[in-house]
Amino acid sequence: MLSAQERAQIAQVWDLIAGHEAQFGAELLLSRPPRSPTCSCRLFTVYPSTKGYFPHLSACQDAAQLLSHGQRMLAAVGAAVQHMDNLRAALSPLADLHALVLRVDPANFPLLIQCFQVVLASHLQDEYTVEMQAAWDKFLTGVAVVLTEKYR
Ligand code: HNI
Protein backbone atom coordinates (compact mmCIF):
# COMPACT_ATOMS: atom_id res chain seq x y z
CA MET A 1 0.00 0.00 0.00
CA LEU A 2 1.51 3.29 -1.07
CA SER A 3 1.10 6.36 1.12
CA ALA A 4 0.02 9.69 -0.35
CA GLN A 5 3.58 10.93 0.02
CA GLU A 6 5.00 7.90 -1.79
CA ARG A 7 2.51 8.34 -4.62
CA ALA A 8 3.52 11.95 -4.98
CA GLN A 9 7.20 10.99 -5.09
CA ILE A 10 6.61 8.30 -7.70
CA ALA A 11 4.66 10.75 -9.86
CA GLN A 12 7.33 13.41 -9.40
CA VAL A 13 10.08 11.08 -10.64
CA TRP A 14 7.93 9.89 -13.54
CA ASP A 15 7.51 13.53 -14.63
CA LEU A 16 11.29 13.64 -15.01
CA ILE A 17 11.34 10.41 -17.04
CA ALA A 18 8.25 11.06 -19.21
CA GLY A 19 9.23 11.93 -22.75
CA HIS A 20 12.63 10.27 -22.31
CA GLU A 21 11.48 6.64 -22.09
CA ALA A 22 13.81 5.44 -24.84
CA GLN A 23 16.79 7.12 -23.20
CA PHE A 24 16.10 5.63 -19.76
CA GLY A 25 15.27 2.26 -21.28
CA ALA A 26 18.50 2.40 -23.24
CA GLU A 27 20.47 3.11 -20.10
CA LEU A 28 18.80 0.20 -18.38
CA LEU A 29 19.63 -2.33 -21.05
CA LEU A 30 22.40 -0.66 -22.95
CA SER A 31 25.24 1.41 -21.58
CA ARG A 32 26.26 4.51 -23.46
CA PRO A 33 27.13 5.26 -26.22
CA PRO A 34 23.97 3.72 -27.69
CA ARG A 35 25.36 3.27 -31.18
CA SER A 36 28.65 1.68 -30.16
CA PRO A 37 29.20 -1.51 -32.17
CA THR A 38 30.41 -3.26 -29.00
CA CYS A 39 27.59 -2.20 -26.74
CA SER A 40 27.32 -3.60 -23.25
CA CYS A 41 24.03 -3.97 -21.46
CA ARG A 42 23.71 -2.98 -17.82
CA LEU A 43 21.35 -5.79 -16.87
CA PHE A 44 23.17 -8.36 -18.99
CA THR A 45 26.60 -7.21 -17.81
CA VAL A 46 25.82 -7.12 -14.10
CA TYR A 47 23.62 -10.22 -14.15
CA PRO A 48 24.70 -12.36 -17.12
CA SER A 49 22.15 -15.08 -16.31
CA THR A 50 19.40 -12.71 -17.54
CA LYS A 51 20.81 -12.91 -21.08
CA GLY A 52 19.22 -16.34 -21.51
CA TYR A 53 15.80 -14.71 -21.88
CA PHE A 54 16.97 -12.50 -24.71
CA PRO A 55 18.93 -14.73 -27.09
CA HIS A 56 17.99 -12.40 -29.94
CA LEU A 57 19.16 -9.28 -28.08
CA SER A 58 22.03 -10.31 -25.84
CA ALA A 59 24.59 -10.54 -28.60
CA CYS A 60 24.00 -6.77 -28.82
CA GLN A 61 24.16 -7.01 -32.58
CA ASP A 62 21.15 -4.82 -33.02
CA ALA A 63 21.22 -1.79 -30.76
CA ALA A 64 17.99 -0.51 -32.34
CA GLN A 65 16.14 -3.60 -31.10
CA LEU A 66 17.51 -3.10 -27.58
CA LEU A 67 16.49 0.54 -27.61
CA SER A 68 13.03 -0.35 -28.75
CA HIS A 69 12.71 -3.03 -26.05
CA GLY A 70 13.92 -0.58 -23.40
CA GLN A 71 11.37 1.95 -24.59
CA ARG A 72 8.54 -0.60 -24.45
CA MET A 73 9.53 -1.58 -20.91
CA LEU A 74 9.63 2.03 -19.76
CA ALA A 75 6.31 2.76 -21.42
CA ALA A 76 4.84 -0.13 -19.38
CA VAL A 77 6.32 1.38 -16.21
CA GLY A 78 4.69 4.69 -17.18
CA ALA A 79 1.33 2.95 -17.63
CA ALA A 80 1.79 1.39 -14.18
CA VAL A 81 2.41 4.86 -12.71
CA GLN A 82 -0.92 6.00 -14.21
CA HIS A 83 -2.66 2.99 -12.60
CA MET A 84 -0.95 2.82 -9.22
CA ASP A 85 -4.28 1.96 -7.59
CA ASN A 86 -5.10 -0.83 -9.95
CA LEU A 87 -1.83 -2.44 -10.98
CA ARG A 88 -3.26 -5.95 -11.19
CA ALA A 89 -5.87 -5.06 -13.82
CA ALA A 90 -3.62 -2.64 -15.70
CA LEU A 91 -0.74 -5.12 -16.00
CA SER A 92 -2.77 -8.30 -16.49
CA PRO A 93 -1.82 -8.89 -20.17
CA LEU A 94 1.85 -8.22 -19.35
CA ALA A 95 1.63 -10.62 -16.39
CA ASP A 96 0.27 -13.35 -18.69
CA LEU A 97 3.10 -12.69 -21.11
CA HIS A 98 5.91 -12.87 -18.51
CA ALA A 99 4.57 -15.74 -16.42
CA LEU A 100 2.78 -17.96 -18.90
CA VAL A 101 4.44 -17.28 -22.25
CA LEU A 102 7.99 -16.09 -21.52
CA ARG A 103 8.12 -17.94 -18.17
CA VAL A 104 10.54 -15.42 -16.68
CA ASP A 105 11.76 -16.72 -13.32
CA PRO A 106 10.53 -14.25 -10.64
CA ALA A 107 14.08 -14.12 -9.23
CA ASN A 108 15.04 -11.90 -12.18
CA PHE A 109 12.76 -9.04 -11.25
CA PRO A 110 14.75 -7.77 -8.23
CA LEU A 111 17.82 -7.76 -10.49
CA LEU A 112 16.08 -5.56 -13.03
CA ILE A 113 14.73 -3.30 -10.28
CA GLN A 114 18.23 -2.82 -8.91
CA CYS A 115 19.54 -1.84 -12.35
CA PHE A 116 16.59 0.50 -12.76
CA GLN A 117 17.40 2.20 -9.45
CA VAL A 118 21.01 2.68 -10.58
CA VAL A 119 19.83 4.25 -13.83
CA LEU A 120 17.50 6.64 -11.99
CA ALA A 121 20.18 7.62 -9.48
CA SER A 122 22.90 8.10 -12.06
CA HIS A 123 20.65 10.03 -14.40
CA LEU A 124 18.72 12.20 -11.95
CA GLN A 125 21.60 12.69 -9.50
CA ASP A 126 20.66 15.01 -6.62
CA GLU A 127 17.07 15.25 -7.81
CA TYR A 128 16.65 11.59 -6.82
CA THR A 129 16.25 11.73 -3.05
CA VAL A 130 16.45 8.81 -0.62
CA GLU A 131 12.70 9.09 -0.08
CA MET A 132 12.10 8.84 -3.83
CA GLN A 133 14.34 5.79 -4.00
CA ALA A 134 12.38 4.10 -1.22
CA ALA A 135 9.04 4.96 -2.87
CA TRP A 136 10.22 3.66 -6.27
CA ASP A 137 11.54 0.49 -4.70
CA LYS A 138 8.15 -0.19 -3.16
CA PHE A 139 6.33 0.68 -6.38
CA LEU A 140 8.57 -1.41 -8.68
CA THR A 141 8.34 -4.32 -6.25
CA GLY A 142 4.55 -4.04 -6.51
CA VAL A 143 4.84 -4.13 -10.32
CA ALA A 144 7.12 -7.19 -10.08
CA VAL A 145 4.68 -8.96 -7.74
CA VAL A 146 1.88 -8.49 -10.27
CA LEU A 147 4.06 -9.55 -13.21
CA THR A 148 5.17 -12.74 -11.45
CA GLU A 149 2.15 -13.92 -9.46
CA LYS A 150 0.77 -16.02 -12.33
CA TYR A 151 4.11 -17.85 -12.61
CA ARG A 152 3.81 -21.63 -12.21
NI1 HNI B 1 9.83 -7.82 -19.77
C1 HNI B 1 8.88 -8.19 -23.08
C2 HNI B 1 7.87 -4.98 -19.54
C3 HNI B 1 10.78 -7.41 -16.51
C4 HNI B 1 12.02 -10.45 -20.09
N1 HNI B 1 8.61 -6.78 -21.07
C5 HNI B 1 8.38 -7.10 -22.39
C6 HNI B 1 7.49 -6.09 -22.96
C7 HNI B 1 7.21 -5.19 -21.96
C8 HNI B 1 7.92 -5.63 -20.77
C9 HNI B 1 6.31 -3.96 -22.07
C10 HNI B 1 7.00 -6.05 -24.40
C11 HNI B 1 5.66 -6.71 -24.46
C12 HNI B 1 5.11 -6.74 -25.86
O1 HNI B 1 5.81 -6.40 -26.81
O2 HNI B 1 3.93 -7.10 -25.98
N2 HNI B 1 9.39 -6.45 -18.30
C13 HNI B 1 8.55 -5.37 -18.40
C14 HNI B 1 8.49 -4.70 -17.12
C15 HNI B 1 9.32 -5.39 -16.27
C16 HNI B 1 9.88 -6.49 -17.02
C17 HNI B 1 7.65 -3.45 -16.84
C18 HNI B 1 9.64 -5.15 -14.83
C19 HNI B 1 9.45 -4.04 -14.16
N3 HNI B 1 11.14 -8.75 -18.52
C20 HNI B 1 11.41 -8.43 -17.23
C21 HNI B 1 12.44 -9.30 -16.70
C22 HNI B 1 12.81 -10.15 -17.71
C23 HNI B 1 11.97 -9.80 -18.85
C24 HNI B 1 12.99 -9.23 -15.28
C25 HNI B 1 13.85 -11.22 -17.72
C26 HNI B 1 15.06 -11.10 -17.18
N4 HNI B 1 10.34 -9.10 -21.30
C27 HNI B 1 11.27 -10.12 -21.20
C28 HNI B 1 11.37 -10.79 -22.49
C29 HNI B 1 10.47 -10.13 -23.35
C30 HNI B 1 9.84 -9.07 -22.57
C31 HNI B 1 12.29 -11.97 -22.81
C32 HNI B 1 10.20 -10.43 -24.82
C33 HNI B 1 11.25 -9.67 -25.60
C34 HNI B 1 11.00 -9.66 -27.07
O3 HNI B 1 11.90 -9.21 -27.78
O4 HNI B 1 9.94 -10.04 -27.54
Coordinates of N, CA and C and ligand atoms in Angstrom, one line a residue:
M1 N 0.8 -1.2 0.0 CA 0.0 0.0 0.0 C 0.9 1.2 0.0
L2 N 0.7 2.1 -1.0 CA 1.5 3.3 -1.1 C 0.8 4.5 -0.3
S3 N 1.6 5.2 0.4 CA 1.1 6.4 1.1 C 0.9 7.5 0.1
A4 N 0.2 8.5 0.5 CA 0.0 9.7 -0.4 C 1.4 10.3 -0.7
Q5 N 2.3 10.3 0.3 CA 3.6 10.9 0.0 C 4.4 10.1 -1.0
E6 N 4.3 8.8 -0.8 CA 5.0 7.9 -1.8 C 4.4 8.1 -3.2
R7 N 3.1 8.1 -3.3 CA 2.5 8.3 -4.6 C 3.0 9.6 -5.3
A8 N 3.1 10.7 -4.5 CA 3.5 12.0 -5.0 C 5.0 11.8 -5.5
Q9 N 5.8 11.1 -4.7 CA 7.2 11.0 -5.1 C 7.4 10.2 -6.4
I10 N 6.5 9.1 -6.5 CA 6.6 8.3 -7.7 C 6.2 9.2 -8.9
A11 N 5.1 9.9 -8.8 CA 4.7 10.7 -9.9 C 5.7 11.8 -10.2
Q12 N 6.3 12.4 -9.2 CA 7.3 13.4 -9.4 C 8.5 12.9 -10.2
V13 N 9.0 11.7 -9.9 CA 10.1 11.1 -10.6 C 9.6 10.7 -12.1
W14 N 8.4 10.2 -12.2 CA 7.9 9.9 -13.5 C 7.9 11.1 -14.4
D15 N 7.5 12.3 -13.8 CA 7.5 13.5 -14.6 C 8.9 13.8 -15.2
L16 N 9.9 13.4 -14.5 CA 11.3 13.6 -15.0 C 11.7 12.6 -16.1
I17 N 11.0 11.5 -16.1 CA 11.3 10.4 -17.0 C 10.5 10.6 -18.3
A18 N 9.2 11.0 -18.1 CA 8.3 11.1 -19.2 C 8.8 11.9 -20.4
G19 N 8.7 11.3 -21.6 CA 9.2 11.9 -22.7 C 10.6 11.4 -23.1
H20 N 11.3 10.8 -22.1 CA 12.6 10.3 -22.3 C 12.7 8.8 -22.1
E21 N 11.6 8.1 -22.4 CA 11.5 6.6 -22.1 C 12.6 5.9 -22.8
A22 N 12.8 6.2 -24.1 CA 13.8 5.4 -24.8 C 15.2 5.6 -24.2
Q23 N 15.5 6.8 -23.8 CA 16.8 7.1 -23.2 C 17.0 6.3 -21.9
F24 N 16.0 6.4 -21.0 CA 16.1 5.6 -19.8 C 16.1 4.1 -20.0
G25 N 15.3 3.7 -20.9 CA 15.3 2.3 -21.3 C 16.6 1.8 -21.8
A26 N 17.2 2.7 -22.7 CA 18.5 2.4 -23.2 C 19.5 2.3 -22.1
E27 N 19.5 3.2 -21.2 CA 20.5 3.1 -20.1 C 20.3 1.9 -19.2
L28 N 19.1 1.4 -19.2 CA 18.8 0.2 -18.4 C 19.4 -1.0 -19.0
L29 N 19.2 -1.1 -20.4 CA 19.6 -2.3 -21.1 C 21.0 -2.1 -21.8
L30 N 21.3 -0.9 -22.0 CA 22.4 -0.7 -22.9 C 23.2 0.5 -22.4
S31 N 24.5 0.3 -22.1 CA 25.2 1.4 -21.6 C 25.7 2.3 -22.7
R32 N 25.9 3.6 -22.4 CA 26.3 4.5 -23.5 C 27.6 4.2 -24.0
P33 N 28.0 4.6 -25.3 CA 27.1 5.3 -26.2 C 26.2 4.3 -26.9
P34 N 24.9 4.7 -27.2 CA 24.0 3.7 -27.7 C 24.3 3.1 -29.0
R35 N 25.1 3.8 -29.8 CA 25.4 3.3 -31.2 C 26.7 2.6 -31.3
S36 N 27.4 2.4 -30.1 CA 28.7 1.7 -30.2 C 28.5 0.3 -30.7
P37 N 29.4 -0.2 -31.6 CA 29.2 -1.5 -32.2 C 29.4 -2.6 -31.1
T38 N 30.2 -2.3 -30.1 CA 30.4 -3.3 -29.0 C 29.7 -2.8 -27.7
C39 N 28.4 -2.7 -27.9 CA 27.6 -2.2 -26.7 C 27.6 -3.2 -25.6
S40 N 27.5 -2.7 -24.4 CA 27.3 -3.6 -23.2 C 26.0 -3.2 -22.5
C41 N 25.3 -4.2 -22.0 CA 24.0 -4.0 -21.5 C 24.1 -4.0 -20.0
R42 N 23.6 -3.0 -19.3 CA 23.7 -3.0 -17.8 C 23.2 -4.3 -17.2
L43 N 21.9 -4.6 -17.5 CA 21.4 -5.8 -16.9 C 22.2 -7.0 -17.2
F44 N 22.5 -7.2 -18.5 CA 23.2 -8.4 -19.0 C 24.6 -8.4 -18.5
T45 N 25.2 -7.2 -18.3 CA 26.6 -7.2 -17.8 C 26.7 -7.5 -16.3
V46 N 25.8 -6.9 -15.5 CA 25.8 -7.1 -14.1 C 25.3 -8.5 -13.7
Y47 N 24.2 -8.9 -14.4 CA 23.6 -10.2 -14.1 C 23.5 -11.0 -15.4
P48 N 24.6 -11.7 -15.8 CA 24.7 -12.4 -17.1 C 23.6 -13.5 -17.3
S49 N 23.1 -14.0 -16.2 CA 22.1 -15.1 -16.3 C 20.9 -14.6 -17.0
T50 N 20.6 -13.3 -16.9 CA 19.4 -12.7 -17.5 C 19.5 -12.8 -19.1
K51 N 20.7 -12.9 -19.6 CA 20.8 -12.9 -21.1 C 20.1 -14.1 -21.7
G52 N 19.9 -15.1 -21.0 CA 19.2 -16.3 -21.5 C 17.8 -16.1 -22.0
Y53 N 17.2 -15.0 -21.5 CA 15.8 -14.7 -21.9 C 15.8 -13.9 -23.2
F54 N 16.9 -13.4 -23.5 CA 17.0 -12.5 -24.7 C 18.0 -13.0 -25.7
P55 N 17.9 -14.2 -26.2 CA 18.9 -14.7 -27.1 C 19.1 -13.9 -28.3
H56 N 18.0 -13.2 -28.7 CA 18.0 -12.4 -29.9 C 18.6 -11.0 -29.7
L57 N 18.7 -10.6 -28.4 CA 19.2 -9.3 -28.1 C 20.5 -9.3 -27.4
S58 N 20.9 -10.4 -26.7 CA 22.0 -10.3 -25.8 C 23.4 -10.3 -26.6
A59 N 23.4 -10.7 -27.9 CA 24.6 -10.5 -28.6 C 24.9 -9.1 -28.9
C60 N 23.9 -8.2 -28.6 CA 24.0 -6.8 -28.8 C 24.3 -6.4 -30.3
Q61 N 23.8 -7.3 -31.2 CA 24.2 -7.0 -32.6 C 23.2 -5.9 -33.1
D62 N 22.1 -5.8 -32.5 CA 21.1 -4.8 -33.0 C 20.7 -3.9 -31.9
A63 N 21.5 -2.8 -31.8 CA 21.2 -1.8 -30.8 C 19.8 -1.2 -30.9
A64 N 19.3 -1.1 -32.1 CA 18.0 -0.5 -32.3 C 16.9 -1.4 -31.7
Q65 N 17.1 -2.7 -31.7 CA 16.1 -3.6 -31.1 C 16.2 -3.5 -29.6
L66 N 17.4 -3.3 -29.0 CA 17.5 -3.1 -27.6 C 16.9 -1.8 -27.2
L67 N 17.1 -0.8 -27.9 CA 16.5 0.5 -27.6 C 15.0 0.4 -27.6
S68 N 14.5 -0.3 -28.6 CA 13.0 -0.4 -28.7 C 12.5 -1.2 -27.6
H69 N 13.2 -2.2 -27.2 CA 12.7 -3.0 -26.0 C 12.7 -2.2 -24.8
G70 N 13.8 -1.4 -24.6 CA 13.9 -0.6 -23.4 C 12.8 0.4 -23.4
Q71 N 12.5 1.0 -24.5 CA 11.4 2.0 -24.6 C 10.0 1.3 -24.2
R72 N 9.8 0.1 -24.7 CA 8.5 -0.6 -24.4 C 8.4 -0.9 -22.9
M73 N 9.6 -1.3 -22.3 CA 9.5 -1.6 -20.9 C 9.2 -0.3 -20.1
L74 N 9.9 0.8 -20.5 CA 9.6 2.0 -19.8 C 8.2 2.5 -20.0
A75 N 7.7 2.3 -21.2 CA 6.3 2.8 -21.4 C 5.4 2.0 -20.5
A76 N 5.7 0.7 -20.3 CA 4.8 -0.1 -19.4 C 5.0 0.4 -17.9
V77 N 6.2 0.8 -17.6 CA 6.3 1.4 -16.2 C 5.5 2.7 -16.1
G78 N 5.5 3.5 -17.2 CA 4.7 4.7 -17.2 C 3.2 4.4 -17.0
A79 N 2.7 3.3 -17.7 CA 1.3 2.9 -17.6 C 1.0 2.5 -16.2
A80 N 2.0 1.8 -15.6 CA 1.8 1.4 -14.2 C 1.7 2.6 -13.3
V81 N 2.5 3.6 -13.5 CA 2.4 4.9 -12.7 C 1.0 5.5 -12.8
Q82 N 0.4 5.4 -14.0 CA -0.9 6.0 -14.2 C -2.0 5.1 -13.5
H83 N -1.7 3.9 -13.2 CA -2.7 3.0 -12.6 C -2.2 2.4 -11.3
M84 N -1.5 3.3 -10.5 CA -0.9 2.8 -9.2 C -2.0 2.1 -8.3
D85 N -3.2 2.5 -8.5 CA -4.3 2.0 -7.6 C -4.8 0.6 -8.1
N86 N -4.5 0.3 -9.3 CA -5.1 -0.8 -9.9 C -4.1 -1.6 -10.8
L87 N -2.9 -1.8 -10.2 CA -1.8 -2.4 -11.0 C -2.2 -3.8 -11.6
R88 N -2.9 -4.6 -10.8 CA -3.3 -5.9 -11.2 C -4.1 -5.9 -12.5
A89 N -5.1 -5.1 -12.6 CA -5.9 -5.1 -13.8 C -5.1 -4.4 -15.0
A90 N -4.3 -3.4 -14.6 CA -3.6 -2.6 -15.7 C -2.5 -3.5 -16.3
L91 N -1.9 -4.4 -15.5 CA -0.7 -5.1 -16.0 C -1.1 -6.6 -16.3
S92 N -2.4 -6.9 -16.3 CA -2.8 -8.3 -16.5 C -2.2 -8.9 -17.8
P93 N -2.4 -8.3 -18.9 CA -1.8 -8.9 -20.2 C -0.3 -9.1 -20.1
L94 N 0.4 -8.1 -19.5 CA 1.8 -8.2 -19.3 C 2.2 -9.3 -18.4
A95 N 1.4 -9.5 -17.4 CA 1.6 -10.6 -16.4 C 1.5 -12.0 -17.1
D96 N 0.4 -12.1 -17.9 CA 0.3 -13.3 -18.7 C 1.5 -13.6 -19.6
L97 N 2.0 -12.5 -20.2 CA 3.1 -12.7 -21.1 C 4.3 -13.2 -20.4
H98 N 4.7 -12.5 -19.2 CA 5.9 -12.9 -18.5 C 5.8 -14.2 -17.8
A99 N 4.7 -14.5 -17.2 CA 4.6 -15.7 -16.4 C 4.2 -17.0 -17.3
L100 N 3.3 -16.8 -18.2 CA 2.8 -18.0 -18.9 C 3.5 -18.2 -20.2
V101 N 3.8 -17.1 -20.9 CA 4.4 -17.3 -22.2 C 6.0 -17.3 -22.1
L102 N 6.5 -16.2 -21.6 CA 8.0 -16.1 -21.5 C 8.6 -16.9 -20.4
R103 N 7.7 -17.2 -19.4 CA 8.1 -17.9 -18.2 C 9.4 -17.4 -17.6
V104 N 9.4 -16.1 -17.3 CA 10.5 -15.4 -16.7 C 10.5 -15.8 -15.2
D105 N 11.6 -16.4 -14.7 CA 11.8 -16.7 -13.3 C 11.6 -15.5 -12.5
P106 N 10.7 -15.5 -11.5 CA 10.5 -14.3 -10.6 C 11.8 -13.7 -10.0
A107 N 12.8 -14.6 -9.8 CA 14.1 -14.1 -9.2 C 14.8 -13.0 -10.1
N108 N 14.4 -12.9 -11.3 CA 15.0 -11.9 -12.2 C 14.5 -10.5 -11.9
F109 N 13.3 -10.4 -11.4 CA 12.8 -9.0 -11.2 C 13.5 -8.1 -10.3
P110 N 13.9 -8.7 -9.1 CA 14.7 -7.8 -8.2 C 16.0 -7.3 -8.9
L111 N 16.6 -8.1 -9.8 CA 17.8 -7.8 -10.5 C 17.6 -6.6 -11.4
L112 N 16.4 -6.7 -12.1 CA 16.1 -5.6 -13.0 C 15.8 -4.3 -12.2
I113 N 15.1 -4.5 -11.1 CA 14.7 -3.3 -10.3 C 16.0 -2.6 -9.8
Q114 N 17.0 -3.4 -9.4 CA 18.2 -2.8 -8.9 C 18.9 -2.0 -10.0
C115 N 18.9 -2.6 -11.2 CA 19.5 -1.8 -12.3 C 18.8 -0.6 -12.6
F116 N 17.4 -0.7 -12.5 CA 16.6 0.5 -12.8 C 16.9 1.6 -11.7
Q117 N 17.1 1.2 -10.5 CA 17.4 2.2 -9.5 C 18.7 2.9 -9.8
V118 N 19.7 2.1 -10.3 CA 21.0 2.7 -10.6 C 20.9 3.7 -11.7
V119 N 20.0 3.3 -12.7 CA 19.8 4.2 -13.8 C 19.2 5.6 -13.3
L120 N 18.2 5.4 -12.5 CA 17.5 6.6 -12.0 C 18.5 7.5 -11.2
A121 N 19.2 6.9 -10.3 CA 20.2 7.6 -9.5 C 21.3 8.3 -10.3
S122 N 21.8 7.5 -11.3 CA 22.9 8.1 -12.1 C 22.4 9.2 -13.0
H123 N 21.2 9.0 -13.5 CA 20.6 10.0 -14.4 C 20.1 11.3 -13.7
L124 N 19.4 11.1 -12.6 CA 18.7 12.2 -12.0 C 19.6 12.9 -10.9
Q125 N 20.6 12.2 -10.5 CA 21.6 12.7 -9.5 C 20.9 13.2 -8.2
D126 N 21.2 14.5 -7.9 CA 20.7 15.0 -6.6 C 19.1 15.1 -6.6
E127 N 18.5 15.2 -7.8 CA 17.1 15.3 -7.8 C 16.4 14.0 -7.2
Y128 N 17.2 12.9 -7.3 CA 16.6 11.6 -6.8 C 17.0 11.4 -5.3
T129 N 16.0 11.7 -4.5 CA 16.3 11.7 -3.1 C 16.1 10.3 -2.5
V130 N 16.6 10.1 -1.2 CA 16.4 8.8 -0.6 C 15.0 8.4 -0.5
E131 N 14.1 9.4 -0.2 CA 12.7 9.1 -0.1 C 12.1 8.6 -1.4
M132 N 12.6 9.3 -2.5 CA 12.1 8.8 -3.8 C 12.6 7.4 -4.1
Q133 N 13.8 7.1 -3.7 CA 14.3 5.8 -4.0 C 13.5 4.8 -3.3
A134 N 13.2 5.0 -2.0 CA 12.4 4.1 -1.2 C 11.0 3.9 -1.8
A135 N 10.4 5.0 -2.3 CA 9.0 5.0 -2.9 C 9.1 4.2 -4.2
W136 N 10.1 4.4 -5.0 CA 10.2 3.7 -6.3 C 10.5 2.2 -6.0
D137 N 11.3 1.9 -5.0 CA 11.5 0.5 -4.7 C 10.2 -0.2 -4.4
K138 N 9.4 0.4 -3.6 CA 8.2 -0.2 -3.2 C 7.2 -0.4 -4.4
F139 N 7.2 0.7 -5.2 CA 6.3 0.7 -6.4 C 6.8 -0.4 -7.4
L140 N 8.1 -0.4 -7.7 CA 8.6 -1.4 -8.7 C 8.4 -2.8 -8.1
T141 N 8.6 -3.0 -6.8 CA 8.3 -4.3 -6.2 C 6.9 -4.7 -6.4
G142 N 6.0 -3.8 -6.3 CA 4.5 -4.0 -6.5 C 4.3 -4.4 -8.0
V143 N 5.0 -3.8 -8.9 CA 4.8 -4.1 -10.3 C 5.4 -5.6 -10.5
A144 N 6.5 -5.9 -9.9 CA 7.1 -7.2 -10.1 C 6.2 -8.3 -9.5
V145 N 5.6 -8.0 -8.3 CA 4.7 -9.0 -7.7 C 3.6 -9.3 -8.7
V146 N 3.0 -8.3 -9.3 CA 1.9 -8.5 -10.3 C 2.4 -9.2 -11.5
L147 N 3.6 -8.9 -12.0 CA 4.1 -9.6 -13.2 C 4.5 -11.0 -13.0
T148 N 4.7 -11.4 -11.7 CA 5.2 -12.7 -11.5 C 4.2 -13.6 -10.7
E149 N 3.0 -13.1 -10.3 CA 2.1 -13.9 -9.5 C 1.4 -15.0 -10.2
K150 N 1.4 -14.9 -11.6 CA 0.8 -16.0 -12.3 C 1.8 -17.1 -12.7
Y151 N 3.0 -16.9 -12.3 CA 4.1 -17.8 -12.6 C 3.9 -19.2 -12.0
R152 N 4.0 -20.3 -12.7 CA 3.8 -21.6 -12.2 C 5.0 -22.5 -12.6
Ligands
HNI1 NI1 9.8 -7.8 -19.8 C1 8.9 -8.2 -23.1 C2 7.9 -5.0 -19.5 C3 10.8 -7.4 -16.5 C4 12.0 -10.4 -20.1 N1 8.6 -6.8 -21.1 C5 8.4 -7.1 -22.4 C6 7.5 -6.1 -23.0 C7 7.2 -5.2 -22.0 C8 7.9 -5.6 -20.8 C9 6.3 -4.0 -22.1 C10 7.0 -6.0 -24.4 C11 5.7 -6.7 -24.5 C12 5.1 -6.7 -25.9 O1 5.8 -6.4 -26.8 O2 3.9 -7.1 -26.0 N2 9.4 -6.4 -18.3 C13 8.6 -5.4 -18.4 C14 8.5 -4.7 -17.1 C15 9.3 -5.4 -16.3 C16 9.9 -6.5 -17.0 C17 7.7 -3.5 -16.8 C18 9.6 -5.2 -14.8 C19 9.4 -4.0 -14.2 N3 11.1 -8.8 -18.5 C20 11.4 -8.4 -17.2 C21 12.4 -9.3 -16.7 C22 12.8 -10.1 -17.7 C23 12.0 -9.8 -18.9 C24 13.0 -9.2 -15.3 C25 13.9 -11.2 -17.7 C26 15.1 -11.1 -17.2 N4 10.3 -9.1 -21.3 C27 11.3 -10.1 -21.2 C28 11.4 -10.8 -22.5 C29 10.5 -10.1 -23.3 C30 9.8 -9.1 -22.6 C31 12.3 -12.0 -22.8 C32 10.2 -10.4 -24.8 C33 11.2 -9.7 -25.6 C34 11.0 -9.7 -27.1 O3 11.9 -9.2 -27.8 O4 9.9 -10.0 -27.5

